[in-house]
Amino acid sequence: MDPQIIAINPSAPHPHTHTVVFLHGRGDNARKFASSLAYSRDSQNRSLIEAFPSFRWVFPEAPLRKVASSGDTWRQWFDTWNVRDFADREELQVPGLQEMVPAIQRLIAGEAAQLGGRFDRVVLAGISMGAATSTHTLFNIDVPAEGGGRLAAFLGFSGRCPFVGRDLAGMRAVLGLKGVPGHADVLRNTPILLEHCVDDPLVLVQNGRLLRDTLRAFGARVEWKEYPSGGHWFHSPEGMDDVVVFLNREVLGGGGQPAVDGGQPQDASDAMDLS
């Protein structure tokens, strides 16, 4: 079943030029996440939505799933057993990813259709478990040449890579999805920005670095930004500045140089996200 979505359309009089499909974290929901995103501001006091008024922002919502380790029910893209060791009973991640990765691919295709079939005008983004789900979406998506052969960009915040340690063929084999490409063109040609706070208590920064290294090993062009503090959330304002620069350069063609790894402190958000 495809997820429900919350959508924020471009602000008048701006035409619709691009779409961002943005996945929330574990325990969150689409409406709360869309609202919380507005509180993370760049150095010009703009939210990302305000900084890109011609973008449509689409926030899919994870389904309610029973948590195997506790018996509770949360909104989560897939289940996980041990947030201190994601490799522990990692097979629990498979059913949810098998369900949600094709659903997110269908959502991306629908958004591309609204842009004349241009997948290269659709940005895929996620935070925490949303970033992990988006990563496997990127591993498995095929984009036709007439659609640009890639996505506009990939943004990952406080993320990790489920089944880390496998090669790309192994990553694809663990889900066993249909319609998976036999090449890595989308992964290699989609510009990627990853951001992570060093003091993240839920998804440790080492997991983010492994995600970075995994993507680079698969041939992806990854810009990595880590910040000394900020917790399990977006870094503001510097992290938001880095996103704005990246999207302007890589998606809108506004020029500028790739940012250097680093960052400045920020207070952690109290937004619920249990990875």
mmCIF file of N, CA and C in Angstrom, residues 76-200:
data_model
loop_
_atom_site.group_PDB
_atom_site.id
_atom_site.type_symbol
_atom_site.label_atom_id
_atom_site.label_comp_id
_atom_site.label_asym_id
_atom_site.label_seq_id
_atom_site.Cartn_x
_atom_site.Cartn_y
_atom_site.Cartn_z
ATOM 1 N N GLN A 76 6.903 3.486 11.441
ATOM 2 C CA GLN A 76 8.273 3.194 11.034
ATOM 3 C C GLN A 76 8.262 2.582 9.641
ATOM 4 N N TRP A 77 9.273 2.929 8.874
ATOM 5 C CA TRP A 77 9.373 2.421 7.503
ATOM 6 C C TRP A 77 9.657 0.920 7.497
ATOM 7 N N PHE A 78 10.423 0.475 8.482
ATOM 8 C CA PHE A 78 10.729 -0.945 8.644
ATOM 9 C C PHE A 78 11.076 -1.160 10.107
ATOM 10 N N ASP A 79 11.123 -2.398 10.514
ATOM 11 C CA ASP A 79 11.427 -2.694 11.915
ATOM 12 C C ASP A 79 12.928 -2.883 12.092
ATOM 13 N N THR A 80 13.384 -2.683 13.306
ATOM 14 C CA THR A 80 14.774 -2.943 13.658
ATOM 15 C C THR A 80 14.816 -3.451 15.086
ATOM 16 N N TRP A 81 15.757 -4.303 15.380
ATOM 17 C CA TRP A 81 15.778 -4.973 16.677
ATOM 18 C C TRP A 81 16.555 -4.205 17.739
ATOM 19 N N ASN A 82 17.730 -3.702 17.378
ATOM 20 C CA ASN A 82 18.644 -3.149 18.369
ATOM 21 C C ASN A 82 19.280 -1.882 17.811
ATOM 22 N N VAL A 83 18.882 -0.711 18.314
ATOM 23 C CA VAL A 83 19.405 0.551 17.791
ATOM 24 C C VAL A 83 20.854 0.786 18.200
ATOM 25 N N ARG A 84 21.396 -0.020 19.108
ATOM 26 C CA ARG A 84 22.819 0.071 19.461
ATOM 27 C C ARG A 84 23.675 -0.817 18.574
ATOM 28 N N ASP A 85 23.054 -1.779 17.933
ATOM 29 C CA ASP A 85 23.760 -2.666 17.005
ATOM 30 C C ASP A 85 22.783 -3.035 15.896
ATOM 31 N N PHE A 86 22.801 -2.267 14.832
ATOM 32 C CA PHE A 86 21.818 -2.446 13.768
ATOM 33 C C PHE A 86 21.979 -3.775 13.036
ATOM 34 N N ALA A 87 23.143 -4.434 13.187
ATOM 35 C CA ALA A 87 23.347 -5.735 12.552
ATOM 36 C C ALA A 87 22.648 -6.856 13.314
ATOM 37 N N ASP A 88 22.232 -6.582 14.540
ATOM 38 C CA ASP A 88 21.559 -7.588 15.358
ATOM 39 C C ASP A 88 20.173 -7.880 14.778
ATOM 40 N N ARG A 89 19.951 -9.115 14.388
ATOM 41 C CA ARG A 89 18.694 -9.553 13.766
ATOM 42 C C ARG A 89 18.295 -8.618 12.608
ATOM 43 N N GLU A 90 19.254 -8.309 11.778
ATOM 44 C CA GLU A 90 19.025 -7.333 10.710
ATOM 45 C C GLU A 90 17.979 -7.808 9.700
ATOM 46 N N GLU A 91 17.678 -9.105 9.707
ATOM 47 C CA GLU A 91 16.658 -9.602 8.773
ATOM 48 C C GLU A 91 15.280 -8.991 9.049
ATOM 49 N N LEU A 92 15.069 -8.463 10.244
ATOM 50 C CA LEU A 92 13.788 -7.814 10.558
ATOM 51 C C LEU A 92 13.544 -6.571 9.711
ATOM 52 N N GLN A 93 14.605 -6.023 9.136
ATOM 53 C CA GLN A 93 14.467 -4.827 8.304
ATOM 54 C C GLN A 93 13.906 -5.141 6.916
ATOM 55 N N VAL A 94 14.039 -6.403 6.498
ATOM 56 C CA VAL A 94 13.742 -6.754 5.106
ATOM 57 C C VAL A 94 12.273 -6.537 4.720
ATOM 58 N N PRO A 95 11.282 -7.067 5.467
ATOM 59 C CA PRO A 95 9.896 -6.945 4.989
ATOM 60 C C PRO A 95 9.445 -5.500 4.789
ATOM 61 N N GLY A 96 9.770 -4.623 5.735
ATOM 62 C CA GLY A 96 9.358 -3.232 5.593
ATOM 63 C C GLY A 96 10.005 -2.558 4.408
ATOM 64 N N LEU A 97 11.300 -2.809 4.204
ATOM 65 C CA LEU A 97 11.982 -2.224 3.050
ATOM 66 C C LEU A 97 11.447 -2.798 1.745
ATOM 67 N N GLN A 98 11.125 -4.083 1.728
ATOM 68 C CA GLN A 98 10.551 -4.675 0.520
ATOM 69 C C GLN A 98 9.210 -4.028 0.164
ATOM 70 N N GLU A 99 8.482 -3.591 1.172
ATOM 71 C CA GLU A 99 7.206 -2.921 0.941
ATOM 72 C C GLU A 99 7.382 -1.455 0.572
ATOM 73 N N MET A 100 8.263 -0.753 1.305
ATOM 74 C CA MET A 100 8.307 0.700 1.189
ATOM 75 C C MET A 100 9.193 1.195 0.054
ATOM 76 N N VAL A 101 10.265 0.493 -0.280
ATOM 77 C CA VAL A 101 11.123 0.963 -1.368
ATOM 78 C C VAL A 101 10.352 1.047 -2.685
ATOM 79 N N PRO A 102 9.595 0.021 -3.100
ATOM 80 C CA PRO A 102 8.803 0.185 -4.320
ATOM 81 C C PRO A 102 7.742 1.289 -4.203
ATOM 82 N N ALA A 103 7.172 1.459 -2.998
ATOM 83 C CA ALA A 103 6.167 2.505 -2.822
ATOM 84 C C ALA A 103 6.784 3.888 -3.006
ATOM 85 N N ILE A 104 7.985 4.102 -2.477
ATOM 86 C CA ILE A 104 8.654 5.394 -2.652
ATOM 87 C C ILE A 104 9.063 5.580 -4.107
ATOM 88 N N GLN A 105 9.465 4.504 -4.770
ATOM 89 C CA GLN A 105 9.779 4.597 -6.194
ATOM 90 C C GLN A 105 8.549 5.021 -7.000
ATOM 91 N N ARG A 106 7.394 4.475 -6.659
ATOM 92 C CA ARG A 106 6.165 4.869 -7.360
ATOM 93 C C ARG A 106 5.841 6.341 -7.097
ATOM 94 N N LEU A 107 6.071 6.771 -5.867
ATOM 95 C CA LEU A 107 5.831 8.175 -5.533
ATOM 96 C C LEU A 107 6.755 9.083 -6.342
ATOM 97 N N ILE A 108 8.021 8.714 -6.432
ATOM 98 C CA ILE A 108 8.971 9.493 -7.227
ATOM 99 C C ILE A 108 8.531 9.547 -8.687
ATOM 100 N N ALA A 109 8.107 8.404 -9.231
ATOM 101 C CA ALA A 109 7.664 8.365 -10.626
ATOM 102 C C ALA A 109 6.457 9.261 -10.842
ATOM 103 N N GLY A 110 5.532 9.282 -9.873
ATOM 104 C CA GLY A 110 4.367 10.148 -9.984
ATOM 105 C C GLY A 110 4.743 11.618 -9.957
ATOM 106 N N GLU A 111 5.708 11.965 -9.114
ATOM 107 C CA GLU A 111 6.154 13.355 -9.058
ATOM 108 C C GLU A 111 6.909 13.735 -10.329
ATOM 109 N N ALA A 112 7.704 12.801 -10.862
ATOM 110 C CA ALA A 112 8.405 13.071 -12.115
ATOM 111 C C ALA A 112 7.418 13.293 -13.253
ATOM 112 N N ALA A 113 6.307 12.549 -13.248
ATOM 113 C CA ALA A 113 5.295 12.709 -14.298
ATOM 114 C C ALA A 113 4.726 14.119 -14.304
ATOM 115 N N GLN A 114 4.600 14.720 -13.110
ATOM 116 C CA GLN A 114 4.106 16.094 -13.034
ATOM 117 C C GLN A 114 5.116 17.100 -13.578
ATOM 118 N N LEU A 115 6.355 16.648 -13.737
ATOM 119 C CA LEU A 115 7.425 17.511 -14.248
ATOM 120 C C LEU A 115 7.853 17.074 -15.645
ATOM 121 N N GLY A 116 6.891 16.558 -16.409
ATOM 122 C CA GLY A 116 7.167 16.162 -17.783
ATOM 123 C C GLY A 116 8.010 14.914 -17.901
ATOM 124 N N GLY A 117 7.951 14.053 -16.876
ATOM 125 C CA GLY A 117 8.728 12.824 -16.899
ATOM 126 C C GLY A 117 10.168 12.993 -16.467
ATOM 127 N N ARG A 118 10.510 14.144 -15.917
ATOM 128 C CA ARG A 118 11.886 14.465 -15.558
ATOM 129 C C ARG A 118 12.210 14.009 -14.131
ATOM 130 N N PHE A 119 12.732 12.798 -14.023
ATOM 131 C CA PHE A 119 13.207 12.300 -12.729
ATOM 132 C C PHE A 119 14.357 13.155 -12.209
ATOM 133 N N ASP A 120 15.103 13.767 -13.128
ATOM 134 C CA ASP A 120 16.243 14.585 -12.730
ATOM 135 C C ASP A 120 15.817 15.954 -12.197
ATOM 136 N N ARG A 121 14.523 16.092 -11.943
ATOM 137 C CA ARG A 121 14.023 17.268 -11.218
ATOM 138 C C ARG A 121 13.366 16.871 -9.902
ATOM 139 N N VAL A 122 13.590 15.625 -9.489
ATOM 140 C CA VAL A 122 13.047 15.133 -8.220
ATOM 141 C C VAL A 122 14.199 14.842 -7.263
ATOM 142 N N VAL A 123 14.174 15.496 -6.119
ATOM 143 C CA VAL A 123 15.160 15.280 -5.058
ATOM 144 C C VAL A 123 14.589 14.250 -4.083
ATOM 145 N N LEU A 124 15.390 13.253 -3.728
ATOM 146 C CA LEU A 124 15.007 12.276 -2.710
ATOM 147 C C LEU A 124 15.773 12.603 -1.437
ATOM 148 N N ALA A 125 15.048 12.718 -0.316
ATOM 149 C CA ALA A 125 15.668 13.110 0.943
ATOM 150 C C ALA A 125 15.084 12.286 2.085
ATOM 151 N N GLY A 126 15.859 12.163 3.164
ATOM 152 C CA GLY A 126 15.364 11.463 4.339
ATOM 153 C C GLY A 126 16.211 11.764 5.553
ATOM 154 N N ILE A 127 15.610 11.611 6.714
ATOM 155 C CA ILE A 127 16.319 11.756 7.971
ATOM 156 C C ILE A 127 16.183 10.463 8.765
ATOM 157 N N SER A 128 17.283 10.023 9.366
ATOM 158 C CA SER A 128 17.317 8.853 10.221
ATOM 159 C C SER A 128 16.802 7.622 9.479
ATOM 160 N N MET A 129 15.739 6.949 9.988
ATOM 161 C CA MET A 129 15.217 5.784 9.300
ATOM 162 C C MET A 129 14.694 6.157 7.915
ATOM 163 N N GLY A 130 14.241 7.390 7.750
ATOM 164 C CA GLY A 130 13.845 7.861 6.430
ATOM 165 C C GLY A 130 15.020 7.931 5.476
ATOM 166 N N ALA A 131 16.199 8.312 5.994
ATOM 167 C CA ALA A 131 17.404 8.321 5.162
ATOM 168 C C ALA A 131 17.823 6.905 4.798
ATOM 169 N N ALA A 132 17.706 5.975 5.756
ATOM 170 C CA ALA A 132 18.048 4.582 5.481
ATOM 171 C C ALA A 132 17.147 4.001 4.400
ATOM 172 N N THR A 133 15.847 4.291 4.479
ATOM 173 C CA THR A 133 14.899 3.810 3.472
ATOM 174 C C THR A 133 15.181 4.454 2.124
ATOM 175 N N SER A 134 15.470 5.740 2.129
ATOM 176 C CA SER A 134 15.786 6.445 0.886
ATOM 177 C C SER A 134 17.054 5.888 0.246
ATOM 178 N N THR A 135 18.025 5.506 1.069
ATOM 179 C CA THR A 135 19.268 4.940 0.543
ATOM 180 C C THR A 135 18.991 3.670 -0.255
ATOM 181 N N HIS A 136 18.164 2.780 0.280
ATOM 182 C CA HIS A 136 17.848 1.554 -0.459
ATOM 183 C C HIS A 136 16.950 1.841 -1.658
ATOM 184 N N THR A 137 16.171 2.903 -1.597
ATOM 185 C CA THR A 137 15.429 3.329 -2.780
ATOM 186 C C THR A 137 16.404 3.724 -3.881
ATOM 187 N N LEU A 138 17.441 4.472 -3.506
ATOM 188 C CA LEU A 138 18.451 4.890 -4.479
ATOM 189 C C LEU A 138 19.203 3.680 -5.051
ATOM 190 N N PHE A 139 19.493 2.684 -4.216
ATOM 191 C CA PHE A 139 20.186 1.488 -4.694
ATOM 192 C C PHE A 139 19.380 0.756 -5.764
ATOM 193 N N ASN A 140 18.060 0.784 -5.658
ATOM 194 C CA ASN A 140 17.206 -0.084 -6.467
ATOM 195 C C ASN A 140 16.431 0.614 -7.578
ATOM 196 N N ILE A 141 16.472 1.933 -7.636
ATOM 197 C CA ILE A 141 15.657 2.637 -8.621
ATOM 198 C C ILE A 141 16.342 2.659 -9.982
ATOM 199 N N ASP A 142 15.539 2.534 -11.016
ATOM 200 C CA ASP A 142 16.020 2.679 -12.386
ATOM 201 C C ASP A 142 15.334 3.893 -12.988
ATOM 202 N N VAL A 143 16.095 4.739 -13.630
ATOM 203 C CA VAL A 143 15.551 5.953 -14.236
ATOM 204 C C VAL A 143 15.836 5.915 -15.726
ATOM 205 N N PRO A 144 14.814 6.021 -16.572
ATOM 206 C CA PRO A 144 15.049 5.971 -18.020
ATOM 207 C C PRO A 144 15.882 7.156 -18.499
ATOM 208 N N ALA A 145 16.598 6.941 -19.584
ATOM 209 C CA ALA A 145 17.442 8.012 -20.122
ATOM 210 C C ALA A 145 16.629 9.248 -20.452
ATOM 211 N N GLU A 146 15.410 9.025 -20.962
ATOM 212 C CA GLU A 146 14.574 10.186 -21.312
ATOM 213 C C GLU A 146 14.090 10.939 -20.086
ATOM 214 N N GLY A 147 14.192 10.324 -18.917
ATOM 215 C CA GLY A 147 13.842 10.998 -17.671
ATOM 216 C C GLY A 147 15.026 11.659 -17.000
ATOM 217 N N GLY A 148 16.175 11.621 -17.673
ATOM 218 C CA GLY A 148 17.377 12.246 -17.140
ATOM 219 C C GLY A 148 18.422 11.248 -16.676
ATOM 220 N N GLY A 149 18.031 9.972 -16.521
ATOM 221 C CA GLY A 149 18.980 8.948 -16.130
ATOM 222 C C GLY A 149 19.432 8.994 -14.682
ATOM 223 N N ARG A 150 18.855 9.883 -13.905
ATOM 224 C CA ARG A 150 19.253 10.043 -12.502
ATOM 225 C C ARG A 150 18.188 10.844 -11.781
ATOM 226 N N LEU A 151 18.370 11.015 -10.474
ATOM 227 C CA LEU A 151 17.552 11.939 -9.707
ATOM 228 C C LEU A 151 18.252 13.298 -9.645
ATOM 229 N N ALA A 152 17.506 14.316 -9.250
ATOM 230 C CA ALA A 152 18.100 15.650 -9.148
ATOM 231 C C ALA A 152 19.171 15.693 -8.081
ATOM 232 N N ALA A 153 18.913 15.024 -6.951
ATOM 233 C CA ALA A 153 19.865 14.973 -5.843
ATOM 234 C C ALA A 153 19.346 13.999 -4.800
ATOM 235 N N PHE A 154 20.241 13.624 -3.894
ATOM 236 C CA PHE A 154 19.895 12.813 -2.728
ATOM 237 C C PHE A 154 20.428 13.539 -1.498
ATOM 238 N N LEU A 155 19.560 13.706 -0.488
ATOM 239 C CA LEU A 155 19.943 14.347 0.766
ATOM 240 C C LEU A 155 19.702 13.373 1.910
ATOM 241 N N GLY A 156 20.714 13.129 2.719
ATOM 242 C CA GLY A 156 20.565 12.239 3.859
ATOM 243 C C GLY A 156 21.043 12.909 5.138
ATOM 244 N N PHE A 157 20.213 12.857 6.173
ATOM 245 C CA PHE A 157 20.518 13.493 7.447
ATOM 246 C C PHE A 157 20.454 12.445 8.559
ATOM 247 N N SER A 158 21.476 12.399 9.411
ATOM 248 C CA SER A 158 21.495 11.463 10.544
ATOM 249 C C SER A 158 21.186 10.045 10.074
ATOM 250 N N GLY A 159 21.794 9.646 8.973
ATOM 251 C CA GLY A 159 21.411 8.398 8.331
ATOM 252 C C GLY A 159 22.412 7.272 8.545
ATOM 253 N N ARG A 160 22.019 6.106 8.052
ATOM 254 C CA ARG A 160 22.856 4.918 8.088
ATOM 255 C C ARG A 160 22.469 4.046 6.899
ATOM 256 N N CYS A 161 23.212 2.950 6.737
ATOM 257 C CA CYS A 161 22.962 2.042 5.620
ATOM 258 C C CYS A 161 22.606 0.660 6.145
ATOM 259 N N PRO A 162 21.342 0.248 6.075
ATOM 260 C CA PRO A 162 21.005 -1.131 6.428
ATOM 261 C C PRO A 162 21.788 -2.132 5.573
ATOM 262 N N PHE A 163 22.225 -3.212 6.195
ATOM 263 C CA PHE A 163 22.975 -4.290 5.557
ATOM 264 C C PHE A 163 24.355 -3.827 5.080
ATOM 265 N N VAL A 164 24.914 -2.864 5.808
ATOM 266 C CA VAL A 164 26.234 -2.345 5.457
ATOM 267 C C VAL A 164 27.248 -3.480 5.459
ATOM 268 N N GLY A 165 28.206 -3.393 4.534
ATOM 269 C CA GLY A 165 29.220 -4.436 4.385
ATOM 270 C C GLY A 165 29.039 -5.253 3.132
ATOM 271 N N ARG A 166 27.863 -5.179 2.513
ATOM 272 C CA ARG A 166 27.625 -5.878 1.250
ATOM 273 C C ARG A 166 28.026 -4.987 0.081
ATOM 274 N N ASP A 167 28.311 -5.611 -1.065
ATOM 275 C CA ASP A 167 28.498 -4.826 -2.275
ATOM 276 C C ASP A 167 27.124 -4.452 -2.830
ATOM 277 N N LEU A 168 27.105 -3.694 -3.917
ATOM 278 C CA LEU A 168 25.825 -3.210 -4.437
ATOM 279 C C LEU A 168 24.921 -4.365 -4.865
ATOM 280 N N ALA A 169 25.489 -5.371 -5.493
ATOM 281 C CA ALA A 169 24.684 -6.535 -5.880
ATOM 282 C C ALA A 169 24.094 -7.212 -4.653
ATOM 283 N N GLY A 170 24.865 -7.274 -3.577
ATOM 284 C CA GLY A 170 24.370 -7.861 -2.336
ATOM 285 C C GLY A 170 23.278 -7.030 -1.700
ATOM 286 N N MET A 171 23.413 -5.716 -1.767
ATOM 287 C CA MET A 171 22.373 -4.832 -1.245
ATOM 288 C C MET A 171 21.049 -5.079 -1.977
ATOM 289 N N ARG A 172 21.140 -5.203 -3.285
ATOM 290 C CA ARG A 172 19.942 -5.433 -4.086
ATOM 291 C C ARG A 172 19.379 -6.832 -3.846
ATOM 292 N N ALA A 173 20.257 -7.808 -3.686
ATOM 293 C CA ALA A 173 19.811 -9.187 -3.522
ATOM 294 C C ALA A 173 19.071 -9.393 -2.208
ATOM 295 N N VAL A 174 19.449 -8.652 -1.157
ATOM 296 C CA VAL A 174 18.823 -8.874 0.138
ATOM 297 C C VAL A 174 17.340 -8.504 0.122
ATOM 298 N N LEU A 175 16.955 -7.554 -0.735
ATOM 299 C CA LEU A 175 15.534 -7.202 -0.874
ATOM 300 C C LEU A 175 14.876 -7.982 -2.005
ATOM 301 N N GLY A 176 15.624 -8.299 -3.043
ATOM 302 C CA GLY A 176 15.092 -9.110 -4.130
ATOM 303 C C GLY A 176 13.921 -8.479 -4.858
ATOM 304 N N LEU A 177 13.998 -7.173 -5.109
ATOM 305 C CA LEU A 177 12.900 -6.455 -5.752
ATOM 306 C C LEU A 177 12.908 -6.663 -7.264
ATOM 307 N N LYS A 178 11.766 -6.422 -7.882
ATOM 308 C CA LYS A 178 11.648 -6.507 -9.333
ATOM 309 C C LYS A 178 12.023 -5.162 -9.965
ATOM 310 N N GLY A 179 12.447 -5.216 -11.222
ATOM 311 C CA GLY A 179 12.734 -3.996 -11.967
ATOM 312 C C GLY A 179 13.998 -3.274 -11.539
ATOM 313 N N VAL A 180 14.884 -3.997 -10.869
ATOM 314 C CA VAL A 180 16.134 -3.382 -10.400
ATOM 315 C C VAL A 180 17.117 -3.303 -11.562
ATOM 316 N N PRO A 181 17.816 -2.172 -11.727
ATOM 317 C CA PRO A 181 18.742 -2.064 -12.849
ATOM 318 C C PRO A 181 19.948 -2.977 -12.671
ATOM 319 N N GLY A 182 20.580 -3.302 -13.779
ATOM 320 C CA GLY A 182 21.804 -4.091 -13.732
ATOM 321 C C GLY A 182 23.039 -3.223 -13.756
ATOM 322 N N HIS A 183 22.860 -1.946 -13.499
ATOM 323 C CA HIS A 183 23.963 -0.984 -13.528
ATOM 324 C C HIS A 183 23.843 -0.063 -12.310
ATOM 325 N N ALA A 184 24.804 0.836 -12.161
ATOM 326 C CA ALA A 184 24.798 1.781 -11.038
ATOM 327 C C ALA A 184 24.737 3.222 -11.525
ATOM 328 N N ASP A 185 24.155 3.431 -12.709
ATOM 329 C CA ASP A 185 24.184 4.767 -13.309
ATOM 330 C C ASP A 185 23.464 5.813 -12.456
ATOM 331 N N VAL A 186 22.285 5.471 -11.930
ATOM 332 C CA VAL A 186 21.540 6.447 -11.133
ATOM 333 C C VAL A 186 22.335 6.821 -9.891
ATOM 334 N N LEU A 187 22.888 5.825 -9.236
ATOM 335 C CA LEU A 187 23.674 6.050 -8.028
ATOM 336 C C LEU A 187 24.899 6.907 -8.321
ATOM 337 N N ARG A 188 25.557 6.644 -9.410
ATOM 338 C CA ARG A 188 26.789 7.361 -9.741
ATOM 339 C C ARG A 188 26.532 8.780 -10.239
ATOM 340 N N ASN A 189 25.385 9.007 -10.853
ATOM 341 C CA ASN A 189 25.133 10.301 -11.481
ATOM 342 C C ASN A 189 24.287 11.250 -10.638
ATOM 343 N N THR A 190 23.714 10.749 -9.551
ATOM 344 C CA THR A 190 22.904 11.593 -8.673
ATOM 345 C C THR A 190 23.801 12.250 -7.629
ATOM 346 N N PRO A 191 23.871 13.587 -7.582
ATOM 347 C CA PRO A 191 24.694 14.247 -6.551
ATOM 348 C C PRO A 191 24.117 14.004 -5.160
ATOM 349 N N ILE A 192 24.997 13.729 -4.200
ATOM 350 C CA ILE A 192 24.574 13.313 -2.862
ATOM 351 C C ILE A 192 25.185 14.222 -1.807
ATOM 352 N N LEU A 193 24.353 14.658 -0.866
ATOM 353 C CA LEU A 193 24.804 15.399 0.316
ATOM 354 C C LEU A 193 24.368 14.631 1.555
ATOM 355 N N LEU A 194 25.322 14.321 2.424
ATOM 356 C CA LEU A 194 25.038 13.689 3.709
ATOM 357 C C LEU A 194 25.479 14.611 4.827
ATOM 358 N N GLU A 195 24.609 14.784 5.846
ATOM 359 C CA GLU A 195 24.941 15.599 7.008
ATOM 360 C C GLU A 195 24.696 14.793 8.279
ATOM 361 N N HIS A 196 25.592 14.968 9.258
ATOM 362 C CA HIS A 196 25.477 14.213 10.509
ATOM 363 C C HIS A 196 26.132 15.015 11.620
ATOM 364 N N CYS A 197 25.509 15.021 12.794
ATOM 365 C CA CYS A 197 26.084 15.674 13.966
ATOM 366 C C CYS A 197 26.894 14.653 14.762
ATOM 367 N N VAL A 198 28.085 15.046 15.176
ATOM 368 C CA VAL A 198 28.992 14.120 15.850
ATOM 369 C C VAL A 198 28.411 13.620 17.170
ATOM 370 N N ASP A 199 27.591 14.458 17.827
ATOM 371 C CA ASP A 199 27.031 14.061 19.130
ATOM 372 C C ASP A 199 25.663 13.395 19.012
ATOM 373 N N ASP A 200 25.310 12.929 17.815
ATOM 374 C CA ASP A 200 24.036 12.224 17.616
ATOM 375 C C ASP A 200 23.993 11.010 18.549
#
